[in-house]
XYZ file of C-alpha atoms in Angstrom:
219
model
C 88.184 162.061 45.860
C 91.686 160.197 45.387
C 94.095 161.238 47.624
C 98.041 160.431 47.750
C 99.130 160.138 51.205
C 101.309 163.234 51.113
C 98.247 164.911 49.699
C 95.607 163.223 52.737
C 98.457 165.248 55.019
C 98.036 168.379 53.636
C 94.572 168.212 53.797
C 94.387 166.953 57.529
C 97.190 169.642 58.952
C 94.631 172.308 57.170
C 91.359 170.818 58.519
C 93.216 170.774 62.327
C 94.087 174.490 61.617
C 90.374 175.209 60.444
C 88.912 173.214 63.024
C 90.980 175.529 65.904
C 89.826 178.667 64.305
C 86.369 177.498 63.894
C 85.875 177.246 67.914
C 85.527 173.354 67.421
C 88.057 172.450 69.575
C 90.362 174.737 72.510
C 93.961 173.930 72.957
C 94.947 170.362 70.957
C 92.143 168.739 72.532
C 90.250 166.920 69.007
C 91.831 164.726 66.434
C 90.675 163.981 62.284
C 91.890 161.574 60.160
C 91.295 160.255 56.740
C 91.544 157.543 55.241
C 93.894 156.813 51.545
C 91.505 155.364 49.059
C 91.531 152.155 48.046
C 93.832 151.232 51.021
C 94.670 150.236 54.085
C 96.331 153.284 54.933
C 94.853 156.105 57.443
C 97.324 159.619 58.437
C 96.213 161.394 61.748
C 96.827 164.003 64.139
C 99.454 163.526 66.299
C 98.611 163.812 70.158
C 99.428 166.931 71.635
C 100.367 169.076 69.100
C 99.248 172.675 68.509
C 97.217 172.654 65.320
C 98.105 176.241 64.502
C 101.699 174.742 64.194
C 100.983 171.619 62.043
C 102.642 170.278 58.738
C 101.523 167.707 57.018
C 105.323 166.244 57.734
C 103.559 166.150 60.880
C 100.626 164.004 60.630
C 101.206 160.017 61.367
C 101.019 157.738 58.765
C 99.205 154.292 60.262
C 97.804 150.720 59.086
C 94.720 149.725 59.773
C 95.842 147.914 62.891
C 97.944 150.787 64.441
C 101.007 150.012 63.306
C 102.876 153.399 62.506
C 103.926 153.397 58.602
C 105.435 156.752 58.550
C 106.157 159.914 61.136
C 107.993 160.984 63.878
C 105.013 161.756 66.439
C 102.936 159.612 68.413
C 99.595 159.226 67.311
C 96.299 161.031 68.685
C 95.297 159.000 71.474
C 92.402 158.280 69.950
C 93.280 156.156 67.200
C 91.645 153.097 67.998
C 88.759 154.971 67.811
C 89.482 156.030 64.147
C 90.518 152.919 62.989
C 87.614 150.686 64.163
C 85.354 153.624 62.556
C 86.928 152.096 59.660
C 87.753 149.175 59.867
C 83.713 148.558 60.305
C 82.594 151.403 58.079
C 84.128 150.672 54.430
C 82.369 153.734 53.062
C 84.037 156.276 55.409
C 87.394 157.960 54.506
C 86.941 160.793 56.850
C 86.817 160.800 60.221
C 87.029 164.060 62.586
C 86.503 164.251 66.677
C 85.444 168.043 67.948
C 84.467 169.309 71.093
C 82.073 171.707 70.524
C 79.834 173.176 72.677
C 76.484 173.158 71.756
C 77.152 169.187 70.957
C 78.231 168.491 74.073
C 76.026 170.003 75.498
C 73.846 167.093 74.572
C 76.668 164.917 74.896
C 77.031 166.040 78.488
C 73.139 165.419 79.492
C 72.868 162.069 77.289
C 70.498 163.229 74.736
C 70.280 162.498 70.876
C 69.807 165.424 68.694
C 67.460 164.718 66.273
C 66.327 165.600 62.818
C 64.746 169.029 62.752
C 66.569 170.629 60.211
C 67.031 169.317 56.440
C 71.144 169.765 56.418
C 71.764 167.404 59.162
C 69.076 164.975 58.227
C 70.819 165.040 54.454
C 74.539 164.483 55.886
C 73.537 162.507 58.983
C 70.801 160.583 58.176
C 68.799 160.625 61.811
C 69.392 161.377 64.972
C 72.878 161.873 66.224
C 72.521 159.493 68.746
C 74.963 158.949 72.528
C 77.234 156.649 72.450
C 77.483 155.036 76.651
C 80.580 156.910 78.648
C 83.998 155.277 78.366
C 87.666 156.800 78.853
C 89.085 157.907 76.505
C 91.488 156.087 73.773
C 90.226 153.210 75.482
C 89.045 150.347 72.984
C 85.505 149.952 75.349
C 85.543 153.850 73.979
C 85.574 152.948 70.354
C 83.106 149.856 70.649
C 81.068 151.812 71.608
C 81.106 154.277 69.109
C 80.852 152.171 66.329
C 77.952 150.359 68.099
C 75.962 153.908 68.469
C 77.584 155.251 65.283
C 75.601 152.112 63.209
C 75.378 153.185 59.414
C 74.723 157.011 60.315
C 77.163 159.936 59.837
C 77.869 161.342 63.630
C 77.347 160.353 66.851
C 77.253 161.661 70.210
C 80.650 160.849 72.950
C 78.635 160.519 76.636
C 80.050 163.875 78.497
C 83.026 163.813 75.742
C 82.212 165.583 72.527
C 81.359 164.835 68.521
C 82.348 162.446 66.000
C 81.248 163.266 62.402
C 82.379 160.665 59.422
C 82.250 160.714 55.471
C 83.035 159.374 51.924
C 86.089 162.098 52.389
C 87.575 163.728 55.563
C 86.522 167.369 54.009
C 82.294 165.645 54.508
C 83.334 164.755 57.865
C 84.510 168.078 58.764
C 81.208 169.722 57.463
C 78.860 166.922 59.318
C 81.072 168.345 62.271
C 79.994 172.066 61.651
C 76.023 171.191 60.551
C 75.752 168.926 64.027
C 77.285 171.552 66.330
C 74.350 174.439 64.294
C 71.161 171.433 64.431
C 71.997 171.465 68.123
C 72.100 175.134 68.894
C 68.537 175.152 66.900
C 67.444 172.353 68.947
C 67.917 174.078 72.241
C 66.720 177.336 70.958
C 63.824 176.089 69.173
C 63.362 174.166 72.583
C 62.688 177.268 74.508
C 60.554 178.627 71.668
C 58.213 176.177 72.007
C 57.945 172.057 70.863
C 60.149 171.305 67.964
C 59.313 169.064 65.324
C 60.620 166.828 64.137
C 61.484 166.059 60.153
C 59.305 162.396 59.790
C 61.614 159.508 59.108
C 61.289 158.714 55.360
C 61.543 162.311 54.774
C 64.839 161.957 56.571
C 65.746 158.945 54.154
C 64.493 160.499 51.021
C 66.840 163.812 52.308
C 69.628 161.229 52.949
C 69.327 159.750 49.598
C 68.969 162.937 47.264
C 72.518 164.170 48.730
C 74.284 161.063 49.160
C 73.030 160.322 44.977
C 72.223 163.677 43.633
C 73.489 166.367 45.576
C 75.632 169.289 43.554
C 76.949 169.097 40.820
C 77.132 165.998 38.435
C 80.463 164.314 38.294
C 81.908 164.431 34.867
């Protein structure tokens, strides 16, 4: 997926509205970013602005050091977190941070979400680990998240929320949706009995199938 800067800004603005409408955040919390392919340019939601009113021109353009290249607004306070992920993961071109209820409940009790459903296993590549607590917007939090994320595609932030990453920002958004659903299913299943975890080798196979052969072939 190849995007121009303007197309990436448009996409992030639209996903902000979708994130709020889907109940993944409340108010102006949460943040979304996209990396422009084959570049060190990142576009990110501004700090504290109403998602329903976001325009593409409101989305801030940064380089990987955090320098503002374009935009009139202050970038999200979690920009250090997004940029740290991009610097550590060349395969990632989208980062979405949500405060969805079920996933955040696991973050509050600091319990990982195991691979109990196939779509989450495919997208995440294993359990959703919990990053150690640090204050929001800090370099310490960014470091903790990068460490806990490893080579997977989702991570919980202790007492805070969820981060999903992807090969593009739409995939990162889907990761957050699927992890939230998996958290709800896992919590419900524990009330019914003993949830059965998908074996590690099967998780690896599911993830590889999704990464390499899921969907329609590229033309």
